[in-house]
Tab-separated table of C-alpha atoms and ligand atoms in Angstrom:
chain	number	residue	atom	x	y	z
A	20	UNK	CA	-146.197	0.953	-95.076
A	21	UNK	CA	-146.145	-2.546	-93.604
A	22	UNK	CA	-146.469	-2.623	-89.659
A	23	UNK	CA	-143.099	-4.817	-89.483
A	24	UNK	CA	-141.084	-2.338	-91.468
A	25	UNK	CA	-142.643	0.583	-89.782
A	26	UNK	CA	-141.584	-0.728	-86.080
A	27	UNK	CA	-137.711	-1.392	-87.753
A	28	UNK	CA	-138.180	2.179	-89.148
A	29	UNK	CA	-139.275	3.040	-85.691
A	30	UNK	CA	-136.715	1.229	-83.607
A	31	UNK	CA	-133.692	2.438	-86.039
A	32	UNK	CA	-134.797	5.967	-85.085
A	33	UNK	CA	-135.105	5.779	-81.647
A	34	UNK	CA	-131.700	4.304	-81.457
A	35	UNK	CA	-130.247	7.174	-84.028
A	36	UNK	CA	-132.150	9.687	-81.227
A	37	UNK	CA	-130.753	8.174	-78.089
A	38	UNK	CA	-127.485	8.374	-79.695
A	39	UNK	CA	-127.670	11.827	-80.188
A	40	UNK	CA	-128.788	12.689	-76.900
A	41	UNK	CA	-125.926	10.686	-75.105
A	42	UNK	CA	-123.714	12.502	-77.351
A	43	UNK	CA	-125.469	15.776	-76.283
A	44	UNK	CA	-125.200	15.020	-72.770
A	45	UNK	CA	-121.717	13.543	-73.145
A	46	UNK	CA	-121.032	16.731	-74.215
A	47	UNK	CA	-122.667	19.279	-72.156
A	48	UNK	CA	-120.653	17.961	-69.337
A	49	UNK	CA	-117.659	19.678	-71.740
A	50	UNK	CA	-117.846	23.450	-72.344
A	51	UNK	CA	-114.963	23.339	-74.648
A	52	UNK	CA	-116.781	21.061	-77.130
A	53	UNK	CA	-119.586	24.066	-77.747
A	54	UNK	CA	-117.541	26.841	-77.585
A	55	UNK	CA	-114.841	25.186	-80.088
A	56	UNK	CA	-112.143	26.157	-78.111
A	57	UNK	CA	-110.037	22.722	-77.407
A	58	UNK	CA	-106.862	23.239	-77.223
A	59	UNK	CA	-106.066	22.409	-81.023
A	60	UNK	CA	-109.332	24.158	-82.140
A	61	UNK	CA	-109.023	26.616	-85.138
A	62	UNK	CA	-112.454	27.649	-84.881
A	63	UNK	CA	-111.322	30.029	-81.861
A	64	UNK	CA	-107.928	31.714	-83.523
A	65	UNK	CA	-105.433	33.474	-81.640
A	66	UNK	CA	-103.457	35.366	-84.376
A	67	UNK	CA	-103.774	37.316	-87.896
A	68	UNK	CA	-102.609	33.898	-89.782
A	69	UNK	CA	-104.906	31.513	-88.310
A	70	UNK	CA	-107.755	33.947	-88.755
A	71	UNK	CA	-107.403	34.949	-92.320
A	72	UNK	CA	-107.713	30.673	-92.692
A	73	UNK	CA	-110.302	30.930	-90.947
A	74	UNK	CA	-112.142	33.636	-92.734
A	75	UNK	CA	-111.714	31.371	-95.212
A	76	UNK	CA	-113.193	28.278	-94.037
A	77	UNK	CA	-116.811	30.319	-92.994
A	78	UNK	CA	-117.293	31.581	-96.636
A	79	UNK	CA	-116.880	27.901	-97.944
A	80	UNK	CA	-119.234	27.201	-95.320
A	81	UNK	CA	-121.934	29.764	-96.119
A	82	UNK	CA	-121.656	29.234	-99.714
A	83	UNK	CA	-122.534	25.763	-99.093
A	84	UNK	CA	-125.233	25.803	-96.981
A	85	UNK	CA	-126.825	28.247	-99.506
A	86	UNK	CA	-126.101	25.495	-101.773
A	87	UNK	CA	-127.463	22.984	-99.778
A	88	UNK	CA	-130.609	24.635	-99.061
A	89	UNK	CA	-131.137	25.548	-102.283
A	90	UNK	CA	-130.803	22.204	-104.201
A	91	UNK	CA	-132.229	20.465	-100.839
A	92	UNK	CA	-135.191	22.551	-100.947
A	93	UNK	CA	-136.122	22.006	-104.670
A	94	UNK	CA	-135.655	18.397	-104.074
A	95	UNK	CA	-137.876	18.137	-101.362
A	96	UNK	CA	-140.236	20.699	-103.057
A	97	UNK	CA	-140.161	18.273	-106.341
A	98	UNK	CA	-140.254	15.198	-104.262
A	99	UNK	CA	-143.555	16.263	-102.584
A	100	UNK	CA	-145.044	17.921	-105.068
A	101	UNK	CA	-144.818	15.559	-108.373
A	102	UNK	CA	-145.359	12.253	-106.134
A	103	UNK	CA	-147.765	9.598	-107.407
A	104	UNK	CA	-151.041	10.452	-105.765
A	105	UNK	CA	-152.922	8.360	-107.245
A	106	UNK	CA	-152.489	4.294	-108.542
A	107	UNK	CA	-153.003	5.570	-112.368
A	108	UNK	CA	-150.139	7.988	-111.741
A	109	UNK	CA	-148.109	5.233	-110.247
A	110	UNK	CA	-148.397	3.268	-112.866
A	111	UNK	CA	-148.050	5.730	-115.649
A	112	UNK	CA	-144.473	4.839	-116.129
A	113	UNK	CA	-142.236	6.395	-117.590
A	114	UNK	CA	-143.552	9.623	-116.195
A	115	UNK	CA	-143.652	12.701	-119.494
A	116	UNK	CA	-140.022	13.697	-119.349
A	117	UNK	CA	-138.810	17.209	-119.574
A	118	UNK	CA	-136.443	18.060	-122.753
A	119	UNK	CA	-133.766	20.832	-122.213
A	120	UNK	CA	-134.688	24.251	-120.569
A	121	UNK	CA	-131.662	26.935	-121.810
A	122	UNK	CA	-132.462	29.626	-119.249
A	123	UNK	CA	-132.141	26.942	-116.141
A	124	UNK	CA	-129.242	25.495	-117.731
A	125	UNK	CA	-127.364	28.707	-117.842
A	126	UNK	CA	-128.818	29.859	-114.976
A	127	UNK	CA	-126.828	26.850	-112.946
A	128	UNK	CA	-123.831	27.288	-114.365
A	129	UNK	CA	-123.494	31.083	-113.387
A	130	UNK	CA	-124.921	30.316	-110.145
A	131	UNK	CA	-122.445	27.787	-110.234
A	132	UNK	CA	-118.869	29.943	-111.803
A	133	UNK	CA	-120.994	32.450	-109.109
A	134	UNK	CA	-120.285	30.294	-105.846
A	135	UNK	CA	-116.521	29.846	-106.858
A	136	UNK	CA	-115.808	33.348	-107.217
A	137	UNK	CA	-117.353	34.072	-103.467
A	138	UNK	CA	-115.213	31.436	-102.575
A	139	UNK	CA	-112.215	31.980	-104.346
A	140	UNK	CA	-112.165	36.022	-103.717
A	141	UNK	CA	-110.979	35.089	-100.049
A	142	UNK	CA	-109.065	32.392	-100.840
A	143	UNK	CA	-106.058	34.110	-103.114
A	144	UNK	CA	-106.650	36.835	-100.738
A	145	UNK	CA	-105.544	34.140	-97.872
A	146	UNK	CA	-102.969	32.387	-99.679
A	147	UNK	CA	-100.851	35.842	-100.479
A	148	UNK	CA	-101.415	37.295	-97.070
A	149	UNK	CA	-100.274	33.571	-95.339
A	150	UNK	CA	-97.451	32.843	-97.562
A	151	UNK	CA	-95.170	35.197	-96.118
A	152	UNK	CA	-95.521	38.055	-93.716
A	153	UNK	CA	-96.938	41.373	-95.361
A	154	UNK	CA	-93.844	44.058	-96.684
A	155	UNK	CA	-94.942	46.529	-93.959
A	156	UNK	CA	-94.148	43.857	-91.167
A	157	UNK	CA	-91.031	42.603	-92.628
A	158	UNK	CA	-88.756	44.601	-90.704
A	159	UNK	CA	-90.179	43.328	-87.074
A	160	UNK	CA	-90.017	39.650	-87.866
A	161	UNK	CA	-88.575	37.576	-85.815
A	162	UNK	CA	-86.649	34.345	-87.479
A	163	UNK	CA	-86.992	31.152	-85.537
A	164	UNK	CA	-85.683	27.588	-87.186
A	165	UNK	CA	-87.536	24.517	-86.526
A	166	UNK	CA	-86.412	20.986	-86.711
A	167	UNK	CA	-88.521	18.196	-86.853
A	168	UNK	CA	-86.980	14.988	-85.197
A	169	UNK	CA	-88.418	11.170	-84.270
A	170	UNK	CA	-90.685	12.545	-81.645
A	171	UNK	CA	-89.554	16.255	-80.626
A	172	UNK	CA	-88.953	19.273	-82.120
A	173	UNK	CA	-85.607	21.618	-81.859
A	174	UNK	CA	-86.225	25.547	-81.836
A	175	UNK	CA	-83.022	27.598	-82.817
A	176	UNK	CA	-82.762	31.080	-82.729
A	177	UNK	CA	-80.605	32.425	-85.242
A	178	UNK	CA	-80.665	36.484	-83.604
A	179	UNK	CA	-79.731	35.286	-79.956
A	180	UNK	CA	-75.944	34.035	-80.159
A	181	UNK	CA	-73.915	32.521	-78.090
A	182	UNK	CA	-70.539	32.655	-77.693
A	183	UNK	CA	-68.723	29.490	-78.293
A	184	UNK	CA	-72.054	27.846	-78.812
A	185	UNK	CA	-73.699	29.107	-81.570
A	186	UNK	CA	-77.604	29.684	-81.616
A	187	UNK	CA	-79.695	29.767	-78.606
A	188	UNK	CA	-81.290	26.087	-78.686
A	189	UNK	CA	-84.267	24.537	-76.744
A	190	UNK	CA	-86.957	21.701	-77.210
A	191	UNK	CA	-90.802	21.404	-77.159
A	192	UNK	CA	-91.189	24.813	-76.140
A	193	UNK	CA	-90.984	27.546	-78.398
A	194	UNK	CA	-91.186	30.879	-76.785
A	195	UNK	CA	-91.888	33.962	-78.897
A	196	UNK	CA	-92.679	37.329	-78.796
A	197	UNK	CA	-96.145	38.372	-78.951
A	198	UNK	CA	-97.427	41.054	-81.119
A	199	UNK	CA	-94.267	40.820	-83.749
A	200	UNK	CA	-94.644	38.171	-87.169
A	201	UNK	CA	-92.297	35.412	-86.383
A	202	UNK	CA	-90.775	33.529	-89.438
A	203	UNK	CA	-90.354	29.756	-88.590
A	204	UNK	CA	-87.913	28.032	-91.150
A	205	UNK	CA	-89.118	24.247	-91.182
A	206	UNK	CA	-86.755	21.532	-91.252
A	207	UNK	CA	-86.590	17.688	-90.496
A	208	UNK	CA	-83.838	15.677	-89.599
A	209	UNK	CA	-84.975	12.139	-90.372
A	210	UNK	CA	-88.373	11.630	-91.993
A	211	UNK	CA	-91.169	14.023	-92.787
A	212	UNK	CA	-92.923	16.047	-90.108
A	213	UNK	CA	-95.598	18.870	-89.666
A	214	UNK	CA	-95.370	21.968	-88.081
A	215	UNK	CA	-98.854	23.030	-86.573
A	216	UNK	CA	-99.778	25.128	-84.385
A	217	UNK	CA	-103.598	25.261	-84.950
A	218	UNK	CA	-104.409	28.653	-82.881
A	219	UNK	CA	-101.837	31.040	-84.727
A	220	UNK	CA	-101.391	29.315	-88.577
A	221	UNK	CA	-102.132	26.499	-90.566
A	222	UNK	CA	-99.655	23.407	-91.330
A	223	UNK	CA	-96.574	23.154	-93.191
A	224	UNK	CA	-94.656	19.869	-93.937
A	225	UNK	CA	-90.799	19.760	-92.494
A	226	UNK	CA	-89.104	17.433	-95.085
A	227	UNK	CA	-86.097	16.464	-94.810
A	228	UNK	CA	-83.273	18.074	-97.206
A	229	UNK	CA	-85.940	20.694	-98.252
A	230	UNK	CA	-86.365	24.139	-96.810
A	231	UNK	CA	-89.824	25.575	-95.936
A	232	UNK	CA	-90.855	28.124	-94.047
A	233	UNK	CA	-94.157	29.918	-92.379
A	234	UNK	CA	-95.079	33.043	-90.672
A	235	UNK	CA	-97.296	33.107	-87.584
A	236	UNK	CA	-98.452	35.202	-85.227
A	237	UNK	CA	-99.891	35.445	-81.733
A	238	UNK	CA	-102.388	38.526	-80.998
A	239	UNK	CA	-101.572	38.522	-77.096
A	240	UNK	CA	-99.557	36.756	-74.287
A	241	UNK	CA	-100.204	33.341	-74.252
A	242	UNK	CA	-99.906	29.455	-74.107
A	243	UNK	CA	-100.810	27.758	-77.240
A	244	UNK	CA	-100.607	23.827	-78.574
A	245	UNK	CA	-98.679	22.547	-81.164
A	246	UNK	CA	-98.932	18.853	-83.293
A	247	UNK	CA	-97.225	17.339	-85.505
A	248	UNK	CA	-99.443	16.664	-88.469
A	249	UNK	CA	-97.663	13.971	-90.859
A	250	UNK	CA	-97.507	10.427	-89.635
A	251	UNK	CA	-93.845	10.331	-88.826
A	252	UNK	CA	-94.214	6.753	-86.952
A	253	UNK	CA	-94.728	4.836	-83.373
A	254	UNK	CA	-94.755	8.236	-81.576
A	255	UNK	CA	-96.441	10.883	-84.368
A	256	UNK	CA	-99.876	11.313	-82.151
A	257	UNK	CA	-98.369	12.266	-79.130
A	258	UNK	CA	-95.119	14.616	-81.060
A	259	UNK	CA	-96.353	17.568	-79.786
A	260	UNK	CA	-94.946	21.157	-78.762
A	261	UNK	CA	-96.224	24.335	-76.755
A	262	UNK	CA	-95.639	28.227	-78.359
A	263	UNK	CA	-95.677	30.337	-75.418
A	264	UNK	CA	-95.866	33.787	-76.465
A	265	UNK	CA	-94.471	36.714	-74.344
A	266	UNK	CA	-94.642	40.053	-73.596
A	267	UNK	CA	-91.668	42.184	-74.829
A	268	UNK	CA	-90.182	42.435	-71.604
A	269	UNK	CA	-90.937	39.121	-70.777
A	270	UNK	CA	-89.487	37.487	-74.116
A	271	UNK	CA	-86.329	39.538	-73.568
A	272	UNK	CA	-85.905	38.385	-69.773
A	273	UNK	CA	-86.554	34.896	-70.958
A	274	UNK	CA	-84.057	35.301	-74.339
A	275	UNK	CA	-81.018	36.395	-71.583
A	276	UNK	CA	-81.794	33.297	-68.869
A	277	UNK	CA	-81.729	30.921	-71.630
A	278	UNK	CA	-78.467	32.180	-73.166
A	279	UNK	CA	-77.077	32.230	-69.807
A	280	UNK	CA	-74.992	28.923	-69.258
A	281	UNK	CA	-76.955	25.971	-67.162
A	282	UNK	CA	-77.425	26.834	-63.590
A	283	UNK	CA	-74.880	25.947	-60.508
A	284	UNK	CA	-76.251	24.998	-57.303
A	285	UNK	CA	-73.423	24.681	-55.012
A	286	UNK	CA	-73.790	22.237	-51.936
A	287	UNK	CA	-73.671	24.257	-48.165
A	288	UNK	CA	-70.768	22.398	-46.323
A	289	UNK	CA	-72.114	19.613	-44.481
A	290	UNK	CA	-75.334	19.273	-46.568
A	291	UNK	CA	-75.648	15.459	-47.470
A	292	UNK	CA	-77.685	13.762	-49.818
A	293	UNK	CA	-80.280	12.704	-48.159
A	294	UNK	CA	-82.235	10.870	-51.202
A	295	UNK	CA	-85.981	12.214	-51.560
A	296	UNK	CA	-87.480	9.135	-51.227
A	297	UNK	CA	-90.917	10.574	-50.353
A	298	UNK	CA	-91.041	11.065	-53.944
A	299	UNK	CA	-90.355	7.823	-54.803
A	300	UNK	CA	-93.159	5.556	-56.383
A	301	UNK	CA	-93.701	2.311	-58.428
A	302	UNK	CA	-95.232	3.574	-62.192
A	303	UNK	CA	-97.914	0.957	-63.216
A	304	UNK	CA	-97.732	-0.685	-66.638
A	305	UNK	CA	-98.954	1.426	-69.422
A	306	UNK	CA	-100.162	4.057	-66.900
A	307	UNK	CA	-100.469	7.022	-68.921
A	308	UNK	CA	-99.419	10.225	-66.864
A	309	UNK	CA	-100.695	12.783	-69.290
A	310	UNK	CA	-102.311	15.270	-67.333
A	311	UNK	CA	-104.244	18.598	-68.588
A	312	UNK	CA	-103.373	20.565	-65.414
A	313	UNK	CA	-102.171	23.435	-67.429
A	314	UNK	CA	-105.871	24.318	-68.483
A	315	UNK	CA	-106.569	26.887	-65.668
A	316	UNK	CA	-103.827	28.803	-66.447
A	317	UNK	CA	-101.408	27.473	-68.620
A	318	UNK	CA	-99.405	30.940	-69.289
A	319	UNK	CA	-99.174	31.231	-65.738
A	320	UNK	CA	-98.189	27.658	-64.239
A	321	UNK	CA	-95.691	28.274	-66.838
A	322	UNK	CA	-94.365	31.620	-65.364
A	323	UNK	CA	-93.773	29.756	-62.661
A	324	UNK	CA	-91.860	27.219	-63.547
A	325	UNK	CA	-88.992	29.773	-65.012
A	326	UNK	CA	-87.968	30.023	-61.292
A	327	UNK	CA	-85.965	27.314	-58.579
A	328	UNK	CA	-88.201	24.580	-56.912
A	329	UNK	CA	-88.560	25.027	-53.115
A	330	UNK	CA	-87.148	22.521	-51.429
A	331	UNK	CA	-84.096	22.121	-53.377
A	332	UNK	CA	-80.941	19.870	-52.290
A	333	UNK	CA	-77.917	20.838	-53.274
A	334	UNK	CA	-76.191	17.807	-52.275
A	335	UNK	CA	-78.648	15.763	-54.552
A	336	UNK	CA	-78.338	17.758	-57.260
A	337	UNK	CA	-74.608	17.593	-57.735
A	338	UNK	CA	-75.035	14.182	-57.058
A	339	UNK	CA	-77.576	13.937	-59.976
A	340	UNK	CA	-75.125	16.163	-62.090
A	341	UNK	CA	-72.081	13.567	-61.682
A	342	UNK	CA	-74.688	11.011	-62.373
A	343	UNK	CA	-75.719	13.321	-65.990
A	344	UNK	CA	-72.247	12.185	-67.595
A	345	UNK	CA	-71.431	8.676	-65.674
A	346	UNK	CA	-74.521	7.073	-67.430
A	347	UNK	CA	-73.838	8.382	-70.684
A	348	UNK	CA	-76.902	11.024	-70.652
A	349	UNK	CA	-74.630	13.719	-71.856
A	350	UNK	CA	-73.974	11.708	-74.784
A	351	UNK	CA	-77.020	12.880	-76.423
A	352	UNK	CA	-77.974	15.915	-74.773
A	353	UNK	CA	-76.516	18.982	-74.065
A	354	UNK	CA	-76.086	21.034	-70.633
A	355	UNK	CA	-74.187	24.025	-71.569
A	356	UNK	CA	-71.293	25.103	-69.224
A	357	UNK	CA	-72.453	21.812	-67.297
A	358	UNK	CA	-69.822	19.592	-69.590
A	359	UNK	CA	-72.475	17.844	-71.392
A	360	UNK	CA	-72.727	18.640	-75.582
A	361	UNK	CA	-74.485	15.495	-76.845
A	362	UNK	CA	-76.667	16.815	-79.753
A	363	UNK	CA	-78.624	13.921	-80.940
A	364	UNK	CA	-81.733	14.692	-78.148
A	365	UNK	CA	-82.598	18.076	-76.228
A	366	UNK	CA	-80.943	20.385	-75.192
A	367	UNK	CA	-81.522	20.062	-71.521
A	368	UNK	CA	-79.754	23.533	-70.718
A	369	UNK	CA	-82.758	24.757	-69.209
A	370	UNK	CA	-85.281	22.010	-68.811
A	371	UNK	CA	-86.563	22.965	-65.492
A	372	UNK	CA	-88.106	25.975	-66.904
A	373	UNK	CA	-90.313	23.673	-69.104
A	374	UNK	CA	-93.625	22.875	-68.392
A	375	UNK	CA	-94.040	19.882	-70.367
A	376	UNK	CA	-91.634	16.539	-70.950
A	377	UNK	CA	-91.445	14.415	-74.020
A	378	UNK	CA	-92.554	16.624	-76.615
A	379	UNK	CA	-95.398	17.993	-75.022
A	380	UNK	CA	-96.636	14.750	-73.568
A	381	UNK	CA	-96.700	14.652	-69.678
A	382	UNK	CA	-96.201	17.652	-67.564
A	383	UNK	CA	-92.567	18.703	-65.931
A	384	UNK	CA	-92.783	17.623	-62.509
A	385	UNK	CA	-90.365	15.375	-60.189
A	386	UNK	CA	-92.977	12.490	-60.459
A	387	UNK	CA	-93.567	12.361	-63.819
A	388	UNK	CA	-89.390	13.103	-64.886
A	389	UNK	CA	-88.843	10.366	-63.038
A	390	UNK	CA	-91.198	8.484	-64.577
A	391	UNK	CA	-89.764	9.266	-67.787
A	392	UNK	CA	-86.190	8.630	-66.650
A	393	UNK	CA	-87.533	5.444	-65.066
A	394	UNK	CA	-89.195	3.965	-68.681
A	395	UNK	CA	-89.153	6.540	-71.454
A	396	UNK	CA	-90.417	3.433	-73.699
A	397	UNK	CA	-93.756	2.874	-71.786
A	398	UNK	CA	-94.293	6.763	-71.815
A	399	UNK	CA	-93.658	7.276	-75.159
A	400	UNK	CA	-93.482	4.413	-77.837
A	401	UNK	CA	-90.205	3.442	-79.971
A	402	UNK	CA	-88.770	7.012	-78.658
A	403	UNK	CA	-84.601	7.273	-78.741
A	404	UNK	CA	-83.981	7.542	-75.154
A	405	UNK	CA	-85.786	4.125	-74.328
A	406	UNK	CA	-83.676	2.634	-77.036
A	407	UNK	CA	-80.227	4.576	-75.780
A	408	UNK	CA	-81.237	2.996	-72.294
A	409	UNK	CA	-80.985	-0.662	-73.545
A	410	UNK	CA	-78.098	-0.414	-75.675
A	411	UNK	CA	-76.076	0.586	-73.347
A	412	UNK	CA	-77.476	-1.478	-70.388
A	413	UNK	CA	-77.576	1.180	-68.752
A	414	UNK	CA	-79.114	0.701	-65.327
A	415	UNK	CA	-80.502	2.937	-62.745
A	416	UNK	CA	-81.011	2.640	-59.213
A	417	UNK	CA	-84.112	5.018	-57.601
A	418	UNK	CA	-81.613	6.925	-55.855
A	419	UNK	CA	-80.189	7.337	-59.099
A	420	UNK	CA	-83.343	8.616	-60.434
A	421	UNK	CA	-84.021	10.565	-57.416
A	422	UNK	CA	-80.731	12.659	-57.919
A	423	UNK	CA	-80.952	12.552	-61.502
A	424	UNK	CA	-84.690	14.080	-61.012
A	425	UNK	CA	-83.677	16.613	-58.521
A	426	UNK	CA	-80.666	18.025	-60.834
A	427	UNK	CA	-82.650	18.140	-64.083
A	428	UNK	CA	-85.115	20.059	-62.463
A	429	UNK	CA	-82.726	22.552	-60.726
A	430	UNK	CA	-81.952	23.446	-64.345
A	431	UNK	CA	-84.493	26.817	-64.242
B	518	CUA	CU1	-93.555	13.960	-86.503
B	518	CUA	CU2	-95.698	13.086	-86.973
């Protein structure tokens, strides 16, 4: 080897090597990234659905790195062991060629028909038990409808009725029980979406006009991601839910204080309005807001949310409920028993109890509501509400955001 080409060589490893070792230490500062456990990871599974795919996925992956060792080995065997040695041998071209051996031949093609049995034993095996959930389960499943929309997703719940209402409806957070099969029925409104929720069960498309359904599962209590998983446009990356899966006890508590109508907070006499401007604050350009606090525990920051915010003002609520229909919000959304049936967004019945905001974007706080009220578009690009806003000029004041804040999030 020339000395030039052996200091490129040289360099162009080194550089390869450093690479890899930033990326090492890049991630070693990240836990997660070894253990496979990100929030969308399907390498650490949380239900029967989810880990049947998975089972799936590691034979594949054995069988191939049998494969790969195999034919990888022989090559490098063959490479080093038939190489010119000599400058006769070099030169002897072409080198004697080899003429048909029957017993390799066959030999790699059952090794080959071999491999795709191992793999596809598992796999029929997967796609029966995913498809639907087993006979023996069918009588605890629990139906659940799911609507993809341009950037959210609707939950309905066909077994929890309400009178004069219809199903029990909510957004971005689908609560189910854990421990039973739940049956989600996809459907879109507008183009096609995905539902995902990687932990519990693979994808399925929601298309519009087109019925689909899946079956999922979550093993224990707990607070899983969801994605959509079919470019849908501006928004699609950040069209995301949360499952949050719940004890029995828990998932019926929940089931009767979201059929309950939208909660009243009735002003003492003499209480005033006193606008909260401490939590008033000037949103940068582009600033993003997403936060990750949920990671410590998500189940239980959630918990908490189901219950009223200290420091509530009655006053500024019912200011911020007047406000709900005078700007047209109840146009799209609904606040049942609150006089506001808009269907074309959320239902905002009970969207204090959420712990996320814009599909699954940017946590439910009064900073970051309001910074959503404020400029849905910069939060979240090309979305409805931003649209809605300039349509019909609608304007608000902070105060008006304030109050509008302050009742949204009395809505437990
Ligand atoms: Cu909806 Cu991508």
């Amino acid at each position: 080897m020339r000395l030039s080409s052996l200091l490129t060589s040289t360099a162009r490893w080194g550089r390869a090597g450093f690479a890899l070792g930033a990326l090492a230490l890049l991630a070693g500062c990240d836990y997660n990234f070894w253990r496979m456990d990100g929030h969308q990871s399907t390498i650490t599974v949380a239900g029967p659905v989810a880990r049947s795919q998975l089972e799936v996925f590691y034979v594949t992956c054995w069988v191939t790195l049998v494969i790969f060792i195999l034919v990888g080995g022989v090559l490098a065997y063959a490479t080093l062991k038939f190489r010119a040695k000599t400058e006769a041998e070099e030169k002897a071209i072409p080198p004697e060629q080899g003429h048909g051996n029957p017993l390799i031949e066959l030999g790699l093609i059952g090794a080959s028909v071999l491999a795709l049995v191992i793999i596809a034993i598992p796999t029929l095996k997967g796609i029966w038990y995913t498809y639907d959930v087993p006979e023996d389960r069918k009588a605890d499943t629990y139906e659940i409808t799911a609507t993809g929309y341009q950037w959210w997703f609707k939950f309905e719940y066909p077994s929890e009725q309400i009178a004069g209402s219809g199903a029990l409806t909510t957004g971005n957070e689908l609560v189910i029980p854990a421990g039973r099969p739940v049956r989600v029925n996809v459907r879109a409104i507008d183009v096609i979406h995905s539902f995902w929720v990687p932990k519990l069960a693979g994808k399925v498309d929601m298309i519009p006009n087109r019925g689909n359904f899946l079956w999922l599962q979550a093993d224990e209590p707990g607070y899983f991601w969801g994605q959509c998983a079919e470019y849908c446009g501006d928004s699609h990356a950040v069209m995301r839910f949360r499952v949050i899966a719940l004890s029995p006890k828990d998932f019926a508590d929940w089931v009767a204080q979201q059929t309950s109508p939208a909660r009243n907070v009735t002003p003492k006499p003499g209480e005033t309005a006193k606008a909260q401007f401490a939590s008033l604050r000037t949103f940068k350009q582009n600033e993003s807001g997403i936060t990750d606090k949920y990671d410590v525990a998500p189940l239980e920051a959630w918990k908490a949310k189901q219950f009223p915010e200290k420091g509530e003002n009655a006053a500024l609520i019912a200011q911020g409920k007047a406000l709900f229909v005078s700007k047209t919000c109840a146009s799209c959304h609904e606040v049942r028993g609150h006089g506001a049936a808009g269907i074309s967004g959320p239902n905002l019945t009970h969207i204090g109890a959420r712990s996320m905001l814009a599909a699954g974007l940017i946590e439910n706080n009064a900073e970051q509501l309001q910074r959503w009220i404020h400029d849905p578009g910069a939060v979240k690009p090309g979305n409805k509400m931003a649209k809605g806003y300039l349509d019909n000029n609608i304007k608000l004041t902070p105060e008006n955001e304030v109050a509008l804040v302050a009742y949204l999030q009395s809505l437990k």
